[in-house]
XYZ file of C-alpha atoms in Angstrom:
203
model
C 0.119 0.068 0.028
C 1.201 3.604 -0.904
C 2.441 4.994 2.439
C 0.624 8.428 1.323
C -2.717 6.929 1.393
C -3.757 7.125 4.993
C -7.062 5.715 6.520
C -8.675 5.190 9.726
C -7.964 1.461 9.319
C -4.214 1.829 8.824
C -4.112 4.626 11.449
C -5.707 2.356 14.129
C -8.102 3.463 16.906
C -4.996 4.697 19.161
C -3.940 6.633 16.336
C -7.206 8.156 15.528
C -7.668 9.386 19.113
C -3.977 11.116 18.776
C -5.300 12.760 15.843
C -8.323 14.008 17.161
C -6.409 14.715 20.038
C -4.184 17.270 18.153
C -7.253 19.283 16.611
C -9.100 19.467 20.412
C -5.627 20.715 22.094
C -5.126 23.486 19.488
C -8.919 24.060 19.795
C -8.618 24.192 23.421
C -5.466 26.382 23.694
C -6.739 28.788 21.027
C -10.163 29.078 22.804
C -8.333 29.971 26.134
C -6.072 32.233 24.377
C -8.959 34.214 22.899
C -10.635 34.281 26.603
C -7.809 36.394 27.939
C -8.196 39.199 25.233
C -11.284 40.704 26.371
C -9.978 44.259 26.376
C -8.243 43.655 22.693
C -10.717 45.568 19.842
C -11.954 42.409 17.538
C -9.282 42.997 14.582
C -6.560 42.478 16.921
C -8.282 39.780 18.896
C -8.577 37.973 15.524
C -4.782 38.286 14.505
C -3.807 37.049 18.190
C -6.070 34.294 18.063
C -4.766 33.076 14.432
C -0.984 33.344 15.773
C -1.848 31.573 18.792
C -3.504 28.475 16.701
C -0.197 28.283 14.756
C 2.135 28.298 17.844
C -0.218 25.601 18.932
C 0.366 23.473 15.992
C 4.259 24.375 15.745
C 4.461 22.905 19.031
C 2.443 19.645 18.416
C 4.028 19.140 14.918
C 6.778 18.061 16.790
C 5.269 14.952 18.355
C 4.438 13.516 14.759
C 8.183 13.873 13.321
C 10.745 11.409 13.275
C 14.037 12.773 13.040
C 17.157 10.924 11.643
C 20.041 9.692 14.167
C 22.326 12.559 14.778
C 19.933 15.334 14.236
C 20.331 15.923 17.947
C 23.905 16.842 19.473
C 22.861 14.507 22.904
C 20.067 12.668 24.014
C 18.850 15.182 26.175
C 19.199 18.141 23.382
C 15.994 19.966 22.891
C 14.217 20.518 19.608
C 14.594 23.637 18.572
C 12.198 25.643 16.391
C 13.559 28.252 14.528
C 11.012 31.448 13.814
C 11.639 33.848 11.297
C 10.038 37.203 10.648
C 7.292 36.272 13.155
C 8.606 37.829 16.602
C 4.807 37.794 17.811
C 4.353 34.214 17.063
C 7.916 33.580 18.562
C 6.577 35.180 22.155
C 3.605 33.013 22.152
C 5.355 29.665 21.243
C 7.837 30.784 24.253
C 5.249 31.068 26.689
C 3.280 27.861 25.296
C 6.306 25.436 25.620
C 7.310 26.483 28.859
C 7.699 23.105 30.734
C 6.629 20.870 27.991
C 8.077 18.677 25.897
C 7.764 16.258 22.977
C 9.373 12.691 22.276
C 11.091 13.072 25.544
C 12.717 16.510 24.706
C 12.346 19.802 25.987
C 11.681 22.879 23.372
C 13.330 26.006 22.446
C 12.656 28.713 20.365
C 15.247 30.672 18.314
C 14.264 34.127 16.452
C 15.936 34.055 13.322
C 17.513 37.043 11.258
C 18.837 37.396 7.303
C 22.213 35.533 7.439
C 21.780 33.472 10.635
C 22.878 29.841 10.464
C 20.163 26.887 10.519
C 22.915 24.928 12.257
C 21.170 23.284 15.497
C 17.639 23.945 14.009
C 15.155 21.154 13.973
C 11.864 22.965 12.780
C 11.776 26.262 10.934
C 8.765 28.392 10.485
C 8.585 31.362 8.108
C 6.270 34.047 8.469
C 4.544 36.388 6.067
C 7.420 38.976 5.720
C 9.894 36.417 4.769
C 7.572 35.625 1.801
C 10.297 37.284 -0.705
C 13.174 35.097 1.042
C 11.163 31.936 1.632
C 13.023 30.164 -1.523
C 16.368 31.180 0.096
C 15.545 30.025 3.185
C 13.849 26.812 2.044
C 17.181 26.251 -0.221
C 19.381 27.036 2.780
C 17.638 24.207 4.598
C 17.806 21.638 1.687
C 19.812 18.728 2.805
C 19.386 19.079 6.370
C 16.978 17.357 8.712
C 14.749 20.484 9.426
C 10.546 20.334 9.369
C 9.979 23.404 7.136
C 6.965 25.417 7.889
C 5.868 27.930 5.673
C 2.409 30.553 5.785
C 1.890 31.220 2.129
C -1.274 31.904 0.428
C 0.351 31.220 -2.818
C 1.543 27.771 -4.193
C 3.899 26.226 -1.816
C 7.655 26.881 -2.732
C 9.745 23.832 -3.407
C 11.031 22.517 -0.050
C 7.888 23.407 2.171
C 7.113 20.404 4.098
C 3.982 21.893 6.007
C 2.132 25.198 5.024
C -0.627 26.991 7.039
C -3.892 27.762 4.826
C -6.960 29.279 5.678
C -9.956 27.144 5.270
C -13.521 28.294 5.995
C -12.309 30.916 8.709
C -9.965 28.134 10.316
C -6.261 27.656 10.288
C -5.335 24.491 8.585
C -2.433 22.977 7.022
C -1.295 20.916 3.713
C 1.414 18.594 4.087
C 4.076 17.274 1.671
C 5.480 14.278 2.972
C 7.815 14.087 -0.171
C 9.744 17.131 0.669
C 10.144 15.585 4.318
C 11.477 12.028 3.226
C 14.064 13.900 1.059
C 15.029 15.139 4.038
C 15.357 12.008 6.144
C 12.360 12.975 7.867
C 9.567 11.057 8.556
C 5.882 12.408 9.226
C 3.308 10.212 11.071
C 0.161 9.038 9.381
C -1.839 10.508 12.446
C -0.513 13.832 11.302
C -1.518 13.063 7.859
C -5.035 12.283 8.839
C -6.063 15.563 10.316
C -4.394 17.474 7.216
C -6.521 19.800 4.893
C -4.486 18.021 1.909
C -1.979 15.705 1.436
C 0.256 15.972 -1.478
C 2.111 12.944 -2.787
C 4.767 15.270 -4.662
C 7.199 17.694 -3.321
C 6.248 21.242 -4.081
């Protein structure tokens, strides 16, 4: 069976529960975040709510990715999430991951600027202002075991592994497993099940 074809049967009940657990957890976090912003005007509240949903997804993605041996400097090295051109989201993510872990590893957030190295980065998120440089950063990540996450309305750029999209007023994501495979990363079928779209080829 093609491993990109995912069904509830292939995932199993435990996998299905984990999949819907991801959706429920992100909904819970975003709902709680909205409840904390009563004094903020609606437009700002909407933006902050979206950022918190994306931050929650970035945190949870780490539980569904298999990095190759050698991707971490040591057995207790953290999962480092690099954030480019999205400082507010980086702040939200930093607060969210405090005291939490994925796959037995703590997490850390690193804000990136042009010219910074990707050494030690395990996940890379590129915000909207980076659109003009997304291809450059994706090229820099090529060949590295780095999960690349973009936030683009236009078709995904070559090297994108996960791309955030808006669908019916909700934040969803598309997955490109082939691009992940080319970087020696494995994406769990449990994550593919809850994606909006799974593209069989690399962008």
